[in-house]
XYZ file of C-alpha atoms in Angstrom:
606
model
C 103.501 139.284 166.718
C 102.652 141.224 169.909
C 105.157 142.923 172.461
C 103.511 143.516 175.796
C 104.899 144.683 179.402
C 102.519 144.756 182.260
C 99.242 145.259 180.568
C 97.653 142.008 181.132
C 94.207 143.332 180.442
C 94.784 145.205 177.437
C 96.577 141.944 176.194
C 93.247 139.651 176.951
C 91.076 142.017 174.776
C 93.378 142.138 171.818
C 94.110 138.166 171.866
C 90.191 137.610 172.362
C 89.382 139.936 169.423
C 92.182 137.856 167.260
C 90.114 134.822 168.272
C 87.156 136.339 166.242
C 88.675 136.494 162.620
C 87.565 134.366 160.322
C 90.627 133.067 159.203
C 92.875 132.166 162.059
C 96.701 133.245 161.792
C 99.037 130.434 161.366
C 100.867 131.440 164.743
C 100.667 134.114 167.388
C 103.956 134.880 168.794
C 103.694 137.109 172.268
C 106.953 138.636 174.065
C 106.529 139.332 177.450
C 109.234 141.845 178.372
C 109.903 141.460 182.043
C 106.328 141.226 183.033
C 105.409 141.134 186.589
C 101.605 141.347 186.288
C 100.589 137.949 185.838
C 100.637 138.461 181.781
C 102.615 135.228 181.524
C 100.390 133.146 183.430
C 97.224 134.470 181.674
C 98.840 133.503 178.437
C 99.664 130.039 179.518
C 96.338 129.304 180.981
C 93.941 131.484 178.756
C 95.712 131.428 175.440
C 97.907 128.185 175.484
C 97.930 128.101 171.567
C 99.957 131.350 171.321
C 103.841 131.128 171.334
C 105.129 132.838 174.203
C 108.524 134.025 174.587
C 109.934 135.886 177.658
C 112.405 138.487 178.459
C 113.577 137.870 181.986
C 114.441 141.559 182.409
C 112.732 144.187 180.422
C 114.696 144.690 177.314
C 112.426 147.289 175.477
C 110.207 146.920 172.462
C 112.775 146.935 169.793
C 114.667 143.954 171.071
C 111.333 142.082 171.425
C 109.971 142.645 168.184
C 113.264 141.704 166.501
C 113.175 138.551 168.566
C 109.755 137.930 167.494
C 110.468 138.435 163.746
C 113.623 135.948 163.770
C 111.538 133.514 165.606
C 108.421 133.774 163.267
C 107.893 130.978 160.698
C 105.347 132.986 158.307
C 106.018 134.896 155.202
C 104.082 137.698 156.468
C 104.105 139.083 160.081
C 101.360 141.337 161.522
C 102.780 143.505 163.966
C 100.262 144.909 166.609
C 100.698 146.221 170.152
C 99.091 144.722 173.003
C 96.223 147.170 172.921
C 95.529 147.315 169.201
C 93.927 144.548 166.956
C 92.038 144.677 163.446
C 88.557 145.910 162.985
C 87.650 143.678 159.859
C 87.592 139.834 160.415
C 88.578 138.913 156.856
C 91.573 141.132 158.124
C 94.247 138.205 157.217
C 92.757 137.411 153.724
C 92.894 140.753 152.518
C 96.444 141.412 153.798
C 97.583 138.382 151.899
C 95.931 139.736 149.091
C 97.860 142.931 149.323
C 101.193 141.341 149.263
C 100.365 139.059 146.378
C 99.665 141.927 144.367
C 102.353 144.341 145.447
C 105.717 142.279 145.475
C 107.751 145.361 145.828
C 105.922 146.340 149.302
C 107.959 145.220 152.137
C 105.472 146.856 154.713
C 102.091 147.592 154.489
C 101.051 150.484 157.266
C 97.141 150.484 158.617
C 94.876 153.279 159.788
C 95.311 153.642 163.337
C 91.849 154.154 164.666
C 92.233 155.712 168.498
C 88.642 156.504 169.324
C 84.936 156.029 167.396
C 85.975 158.993 165.080
C 89.188 159.751 164.669
C 92.133 158.006 162.557
C 95.310 158.857 163.119
C 96.617 157.994 159.446
C 96.519 159.617 156.028
C 93.243 159.286 154.339
C 94.731 157.687 150.844
C 96.846 154.936 149.667
C 100.218 156.200 149.164
C 104.055 155.313 149.800
C 104.971 156.571 153.130
C 108.386 156.983 155.052
C 107.101 155.576 158.164
C 104.571 153.207 159.800
C 103.567 152.129 163.269
C 104.348 148.888 164.809
C 100.836 148.652 166.449
C 99.051 148.558 163.106
C 101.362 147.070 160.262
C 102.263 143.966 158.063
C 105.806 142.746 157.174
C 107.459 140.545 154.804
C 109.562 138.569 156.861
C 112.254 137.817 154.207
C 112.919 141.341 153.664
C 113.627 142.032 157.413
C 115.923 138.942 157.623
C 117.785 140.618 154.454
C 118.001 144.142 156.272
C 120.165 145.113 159.417
C 116.794 145.014 161.366
C 115.934 147.124 164.148
C 118.811 148.760 165.964
C 118.362 146.908 169.021
C 120.306 149.274 171.213
C 117.315 151.971 170.450
C 115.082 150.035 173.294
C 112.081 151.898 172.093
C 110.867 154.316 169.503
C 111.978 155.103 166.079
C 112.728 151.911 164.885
C 110.012 151.842 162.388
C 111.334 154.852 160.392
C 114.860 153.705 160.282
C 113.678 150.114 158.998
C 111.437 151.889 156.209
C 114.396 153.855 155.161
C 116.087 150.377 155.093
C 113.470 148.759 152.784
C 113.827 151.954 150.534
C 117.476 151.390 150.223
C 116.878 147.332 149.393
C 114.619 148.157 146.621
C 111.307 147.801 148.422
C 108.144 150.462 149.228
C 106.408 151.141 152.501
C 103.016 151.557 151.503
C 99.979 152.838 153.298
C 96.614 150.920 152.887
C 93.340 152.758 153.916
C 91.003 149.988 153.308
C 92.105 147.868 156.502
C 91.788 150.025 160.098
C 93.581 148.673 163.236
C 91.463 149.741 166.564
C 94.157 151.031 169.147
C 93.099 151.879 172.591
C 96.439 153.651 173.428
C 96.540 152.357 176.966
C 97.933 154.912 179.421
C 99.835 152.005 181.328
C 103.747 152.394 180.629
C 103.315 155.362 178.324
C 104.943 158.689 179.935
C 105.126 161.450 177.240
C 107.977 163.335 178.171
C 110.007 160.263 178.111
C 108.557 159.028 174.860
C 109.781 162.186 173.316
C 113.637 162.043 174.896
C 113.449 158.315 173.411
C 112.211 158.960 169.925
C 114.599 162.442 169.580
C 117.467 160.323 170.779
C 116.751 157.388 168.252
C 116.316 159.760 165.375
C 119.599 161.513 165.657
C 121.310 157.904 166.174
C 119.222 156.717 162.704
C 121.038 159.761 161.078
C 124.206 158.909 162.432
C 123.583 155.148 161.161
C 122.376 155.935 157.578
C 122.818 159.551 156.287
C 125.809 159.761 154.016
C 129.183 162.049 154.588
C 129.136 165.095 154.156
C 125.367 165.573 154.558
C 125.062 163.651 158.215
C 126.630 167.070 159.571
C 123.613 168.997 158.250
C 121.051 166.635 158.797
C 122.237 165.886 162.629
C 121.834 169.708 163.106
C 118.517 169.929 161.689
C 117.195 167.020 163.887
C 118.611 168.749 166.840
C 116.910 171.843 166.282
C 113.583 170.530 165.463
C 113.333 168.235 168.496
C 114.342 171.329 170.557
C 111.261 173.454 168.947
C 108.857 170.469 169.674
C 110.275 170.788 173.184
C 109.561 174.700 173.654
C 106.004 174.154 172.135
C 105.381 171.661 175.508
C 106.428 174.254 178.013
C 109.191 175.207 180.254
C 109.644 171.921 181.857
C 110.055 170.052 178.507
C 112.972 172.884 177.891
C 114.741 172.039 180.696
C 114.858 168.380 180.516
C 115.696 168.495 176.963
C 119.738 168.114 177.760
C 118.824 164.692 179.491
C 118.623 163.107 175.870
C 121.057 165.010 174.436
C 123.753 163.482 177.025
C 121.893 160.165 176.097
C 122.663 160.294 172.606
C 126.167 161.151 173.326
C 126.646 157.996 175.289
C 125.570 155.767 172.261
C 127.732 157.575 169.802
C 130.341 154.769 169.707
C 127.956 151.907 168.916
C 126.305 154.056 166.363
C 129.459 154.668 164.407
C 130.486 150.718 164.686
C 127.180 150.018 163.301
C 126.873 152.933 160.694
C 125.914 151.333 157.104
C 125.153 154.633 154.956
C 122.660 154.722 152.511
C 122.859 156.846 149.027
C 121.441 160.361 149.280
C 119.657 160.086 146.607
C 117.611 157.577 148.583
C 118.040 159.376 151.810
C 116.923 162.732 150.552
C 113.932 161.280 148.727
C 113.095 159.556 151.784
C 113.277 162.396 153.922
C 110.586 164.834 151.576
C 108.257 161.926 151.379
C 106.225 163.474 154.281
C 106.070 167.070 152.973
C 105.295 165.888 149.330
C 101.618 166.840 148.914
C 99.001 163.744 148.358
C 96.801 163.697 145.115
C 93.015 163.810 145.556
C 92.026 160.086 145.823
C 90.500 158.770 142.783
C 86.724 159.127 142.938
C 84.284 155.949 142.187
C 84.396 155.149 138.397
C 87.415 157.282 137.467
C 89.810 154.366 136.560
C 86.941 153.147 134.419
C 86.703 156.674 132.521
C 90.707 156.024 131.640
C 90.949 155.483 128.070
C 92.854 152.602 126.333
C 93.478 152.279 122.444
C 94.665 149.521 120.610
C 97.563 150.205 117.930
C 98.317 147.517 115.205
C 100.673 147.904 112.071
C 100.461 145.162 109.353
C 101.702 144.389 105.932
C 100.375 141.549 104.116
C 99.377 139.306 106.858
C 95.414 139.544 106.037
C 94.752 136.236 108.004
C 96.632 136.800 111.187
C 95.202 140.471 111.399
C 91.787 139.188 111.046
C 92.445 136.563 113.739
C 93.627 139.323 116.054
C 90.839 141.757 115.258
C 88.590 138.895 116.035
C 90.289 138.109 119.499
C 90.059 141.800 120.402
C 86.112 141.581 119.978
C 86.298 139.440 122.925
C 87.859 141.756 125.518
C 85.404 142.851 128.100
C 85.482 146.090 128.623
C 86.578 146.685 124.930
C 89.270 149.357 123.807
C 88.086 152.750 123.374
C 89.654 152.865 119.886
C 91.284 150.267 117.635
C 93.724 152.028 115.012
C 95.275 149.691 112.356
C 98.104 151.222 110.047
C 98.085 148.933 106.850
C 101.922 149.375 105.289
C 100.988 149.167 101.535
C 99.466 146.302 102.173
C 98.309 144.258 98.685
C 96.480 140.957 100.108
C 92.772 142.735 100.458
C 93.523 143.417 104.383
C 91.864 146.575 104.001
C 88.538 145.041 102.379
C 88.262 142.271 105.173
C 88.934 145.063 107.800
C 86.106 146.931 106.153
C 83.564 144.200 105.870
C 84.113 142.572 109.349
C 85.378 145.194 111.624
C 83.810 148.505 110.566
C 84.042 149.992 113.932
C 88.043 149.882 113.672
C 89.744 152.994 112.476
C 92.066 151.913 109.341
C 94.375 153.840 107.330
C 97.010 152.894 104.548
C 100.760 154.216 103.799
C 100.556 154.565 99.956
C 104.120 153.566 100.009
C 105.709 151.142 102.201
C 107.697 152.808 105.292
C 108.151 150.034 107.639
C 106.648 149.562 111.277
C 108.383 152.193 112.922
C 106.734 155.181 111.092
C 103.321 153.446 110.739
C 103.590 153.378 114.693
C 104.596 156.844 114.829
C 101.865 158.048 112.555
C 99.487 155.822 114.462
C 100.365 156.678 117.830
C 99.819 160.368 117.032
C 96.422 159.783 116.039
C 95.451 158.095 119.408
C 93.042 160.301 121.659
C 93.034 157.832 124.101
C 94.992 157.889 127.523
C 96.606 154.517 127.083
C 98.081 152.959 123.915
C 98.282 149.127 123.878
C 100.671 148.151 121.044
C 100.282 145.036 119.251
C 101.745 142.965 116.224
C 99.328 141.780 113.560
C 99.602 138.293 115.051
C 99.471 139.128 118.851
C 96.412 139.627 121.492
C 95.871 139.709 124.902
C 94.933 136.213 126.466
C 92.592 137.445 129.285
C 88.980 138.859 128.298
C 89.647 141.688 131.274
C 93.128 142.476 130.034
C 92.206 146.208 129.486
C 90.619 146.533 132.952
C 93.553 144.871 134.804
C 95.998 147.031 132.644
C 94.765 150.213 133.669
C 94.754 148.919 137.535
C 98.705 148.230 136.763
C 99.154 151.651 135.170
C 97.386 153.308 138.123
C 99.927 151.515 140.380
C 102.794 152.351 138.843
C 102.748 156.344 137.973
C 106.858 156.054 137.879
C 106.739 154.154 134.848
C 105.696 155.579 131.141
C 105.791 152.268 129.211
C 104.897 148.680 130.510
C 105.474 145.063 129.071
C 104.033 141.631 129.316
C 104.680 138.545 128.830
C 105.143 137.385 125.303
C 103.988 133.732 125.105
C 104.908 132.123 121.672
C 103.762 128.735 120.517
C 104.364 125.857 122.954
C 103.318 128.402 125.569
C 106.788 129.013 126.193
C 107.816 133.002 126.575
C 109.796 134.547 124.069
C 112.155 135.712 126.878
C 112.591 132.879 129.766
C 113.441 136.024 132.121
C 109.852 137.633 131.160
C 107.427 134.918 131.853
C 104.446 134.710 133.841
C 106.134 133.135 136.496
C 108.853 135.720 136.640
C 108.986 138.449 139.340
C 107.263 141.640 138.216
C 110.304 144.317 137.840
C 111.825 146.955 135.990
C 113.053 146.299 132.321
C 115.373 148.172 129.759
C 112.605 147.837 127.033
C 109.381 146.322 125.878
C 108.364 144.606 122.364
C 105.786 146.538 120.215
C 103.985 143.266 120.146
C 103.207 143.461 123.898
C 103.461 146.766 125.412
C 101.826 150.000 126.703
C 102.846 153.387 126.720
C 101.300 156.425 128.250
C 99.798 158.580 125.028
C 101.131 162.142 126.885
C 104.827 160.844 126.974
C 104.763 160.123 123.391
C 106.108 162.573 121.094
C 106.718 164.914 123.863
C 109.285 163.189 125.904
C 109.954 160.037 123.653
C 109.312 159.241 120.344
C 110.331 156.754 117.528
C 113.324 157.808 114.922
C 111.179 157.298 111.894
C 114.135 156.457 109.879
C 114.890 153.601 111.851
C 112.265 151.859 109.370
C 112.072 148.618 111.391
C 113.585 147.084 114.700
C 115.151 148.586 117.682
C 112.916 151.385 117.864
C 111.386 150.056 121.390
C 114.840 150.059 123.048
C 115.465 153.837 121.967
C 112.333 155.186 122.999
C 112.513 153.518 126.458
C 116.111 155.134 126.728
C 114.292 158.384 126.106
C 111.982 157.471 128.417
C 114.593 156.638 131.371
C 115.957 160.398 130.535
C 113.043 162.042 131.066
C 112.344 160.299 134.725
C 109.981 157.422 133.734
C 110.733 153.726 134.137
C 109.439 150.444 131.977
C 107.573 147.920 134.226
C 107.139 144.304 133.457
C 104.002 142.833 134.523
C 104.124 138.930 134.551
C 100.063 138.754 135.438
C 98.846 139.604 131.954
C 100.371 137.448 129.133
C 99.875 138.250 125.319
C 99.678 135.479 123.049
C 102.146 136.002 120.130
C 101.837 133.450 117.094
C 104.809 134.853 115.477
C 104.265 133.875 111.987
C 107.017 133.200 109.685
C 105.036 135.288 106.852
C 107.091 138.760 106.062
C 109.626 137.668 108.625
C 113.067 137.029 107.144
C 115.147 136.611 110.051
C 118.775 137.628 108.693
C 117.185 141.006 107.412
C 115.592 141.490 110.957
C 119.218 140.993 112.129
C 120.755 143.401 109.904
C 118.125 146.070 110.745
C 118.314 145.473 114.415
C 122.133 145.851 114.526
C 122.122 148.670 112.337
C 119.634 150.726 114.425
C 121.192 149.678 117.512
C 124.587 151.395 116.241
C 122.428 154.282 114.942
C 120.777 154.460 118.353
C 124.500 154.786 120.120
C 125.127 157.639 117.967
C 122.088 159.234 118.639
C 122.070 158.721 122.466
C 125.346 157.661 124.102
C 127.484 160.640 125.221
C 130.974 161.366 124.239
C 133.645 160.029 125.042
C 131.935 156.641 125.709
C 130.464 156.861 122.303
C 133.014 155.108 120.033
C 133.675 152.396 122.795
C 130.037 151.651 122.935
C 129.668 151.785 119.364
C 132.672 149.002 118.793
C 131.203 147.091 121.543
C 128.026 147.087 119.641
C 129.539 145.903 116.189
C 131.662 143.010 117.741
C 128.693 141.839 119.745
C 126.338 141.793 116.558
C 129.286 140.265 114.541
C 129.789 137.338 117.198
C 126.129 136.634 116.946
C 126.103 136.380 113.265
C 129.158 134.088 113.657
C 127.030 131.811 115.990
C 124.427 131.427 113.141
C 126.801 130.402 110.504
C 128.924 131.539 107.507
C 125.734 132.801 105.552
C 125.411 135.128 108.242
C 128.690 136.736 108.975
C 129.593 136.871 105.321
C 126.882 139.194 104.859
C 127.737 141.385 108.058
C 129.212 144.101 105.837
C 126.043 144.852 104.113
C 124.575 146.587 107.488
C 127.875 148.470 108.166
C 127.654 150.153 104.911
C 123.800 150.915 105.505
C 124.975 152.186 108.755
C 127.879 154.213 107.617
C 124.826 156.008 105.013
C 122.903 156.830 108.105
C 125.492 158.565 110.151
C 125.061 162.085 108.970
C 120.959 161.870 109.763
C 122.025 160.473 113.150
C 124.576 163.109 114.085
C 121.947 165.741 112.628
C 119.496 164.455 115.348
C 121.739 163.864 117.925
C 120.717 164.308 121.470
C 122.990 162.422 123.778
C 121.903 161.488 127.602
C 123.717 161.794 130.613
C 126.339 158.870 131.043
C 124.994 157.409 134.421
C 121.475 157.294 132.981
C 122.839 155.572 129.700
C 124.982 152.868 131.895
C 122.223 152.238 134.155
C 119.869 151.616 131.583
C 122.374 149.111 129.544
C 122.920 147.198 132.684
C 119.082 147.072 133.046
C 119.393 144.454 130.183
C 121.506 141.944 132.436
C 120.472 143.169 136.094
C 116.961 143.321 136.809
C 115.349 145.674 139.344
C 112.626 144.604 141.393
C 111.857 147.505 143.870
C 111.358 151.023 143.325
C 114.152 152.056 146.016
C 116.477 150.078 144.226
C 115.394 151.662 140.687
C 115.683 155.274 142.551
C 118.932 154.482 143.401
C 119.831 153.969 139.757
C 117.757 156.308 138.199
C 117.294 159.219 140.655
C 115.125 161.732 138.160
C 112.890 159.128 138.402
C 109.726 160.137 140.809
C 106.877 158.608 142.519
C 104.769 161.103 144.706
C 101.922 158.841 145.428
C 102.385 154.932 144.997
C 98.722 154.013 143.636
C 97.512 157.141 141.795
C 97.010 157.088 138.314
C 96.917 160.680 136.460
C 94.895 160.995 133.512
C 97.339 161.812 131.009
C 95.345 163.982 129.048
C 95.139 166.219 132.048
C 98.911 166.851 131.364
């Protein structure tokens, strides 16, 4: 989409450049904003394939862009000025790939190249607080869900205001350095003093529209002072003219208050800090490959399943940097088979059976790699390039401490219908140990398994610790894990009892008072309802795990570390209410930070 006003020659150059793209856009929309220089005739005669929309009188670029976005039919809208155009001919194909790979991004901003040497943009990929409409790509459906551009702004500052709305809706605005846009910055229709007045006025109006009370008073005062300081730097003439936009801003206060839709302060304050947050150094070539990944497997008397899983691991390319297997007092010759067929794997054995949770805890602490891919002895990655792609996912989500993937069982069906390969990527409450990744630097420092759980429910308790410490759990649908879920060594009734007992123990470990007892009762009742649905052989045995849980209460109370109620409550809700975007996540878990969107920090440097 392009808006224009009396810049016929600039528009001709831009449309000619668009015609040279290798993949043509599905539609080109142009809004002629009260043009009187022959622009309309040029488009109709020379560029008849473009869709022309006319404003009879000038309405401003904000109104014009809103009109184009609502008239467009495509899913992605490239936003350009009449004097800007993509540099690379494969621009459109690469933009589509970016949006497909980043479902939580609402707007991509691109480098704005203003001459042969200067690029007026950051130097690396990162989340940003604003973008330029002369060099951006937008998801149209997100725009239609938002309040849109404030039409009374006329010109300037609609981009930061919309970026703030994107974060409040749970989406991200991301700068992508690999796709430059050439911007000639025509002097026609550009008065710098007038642009300053419009920008300053609209910035103040945006504060009144979005900033919550009582912070709005302080933020408005700060904006006024900052703009006046800028005028002082420009000279006496600018200082003398400053009251003009103050008066214009006052006249617009009524419409600001009528249109006011305040955003939570946790999101607003984080958005304000984004321009001042230091960017990390970009990854050097090959640094991602230097990130290491280990595979951890625990097993008990499943020699055949374990052997098959290990064989599948040998097909991974690149391979894991280390494979650590814990045999939990296995008596079925598993160790002999591993020594003969997989001598490169590290294998250790518990002299007495301890359970999967203590076994994983011990194995995790032996890992030297940056990432831990945790699997069952009957689960393995489907894609041969799983390790490389998983590293890329981790790199893209520094706010996440753990990751989970679709667990595909027999018949090609996911274990959880909401976590399949066709599900959207989103933040989740926990992960299964048969299909998960955790950052090694976090394990044992900010989160760890309660060893006395023995088996079941270790993952949810671990993930609650991660959320409390400021790290999320990300579900990535593009990397499925095959889980054969063998019946060997799986007693479903016993698994239910262990899960129910440990869930209750986790409540006593983490839930703050006075909510503790209400949540504990809720857990007991819910587990009994589940057992009742399975038949009398299940519910008649429910008291056995109640007694087991009571015997473990002294240990729970001795190790009790309650979390704050807001984190606990929001974590509980994640089980039923998925969170797709980072902005929505931040609204629920303000502690979680994302300083640079795609950067991956090697864990062993922490």
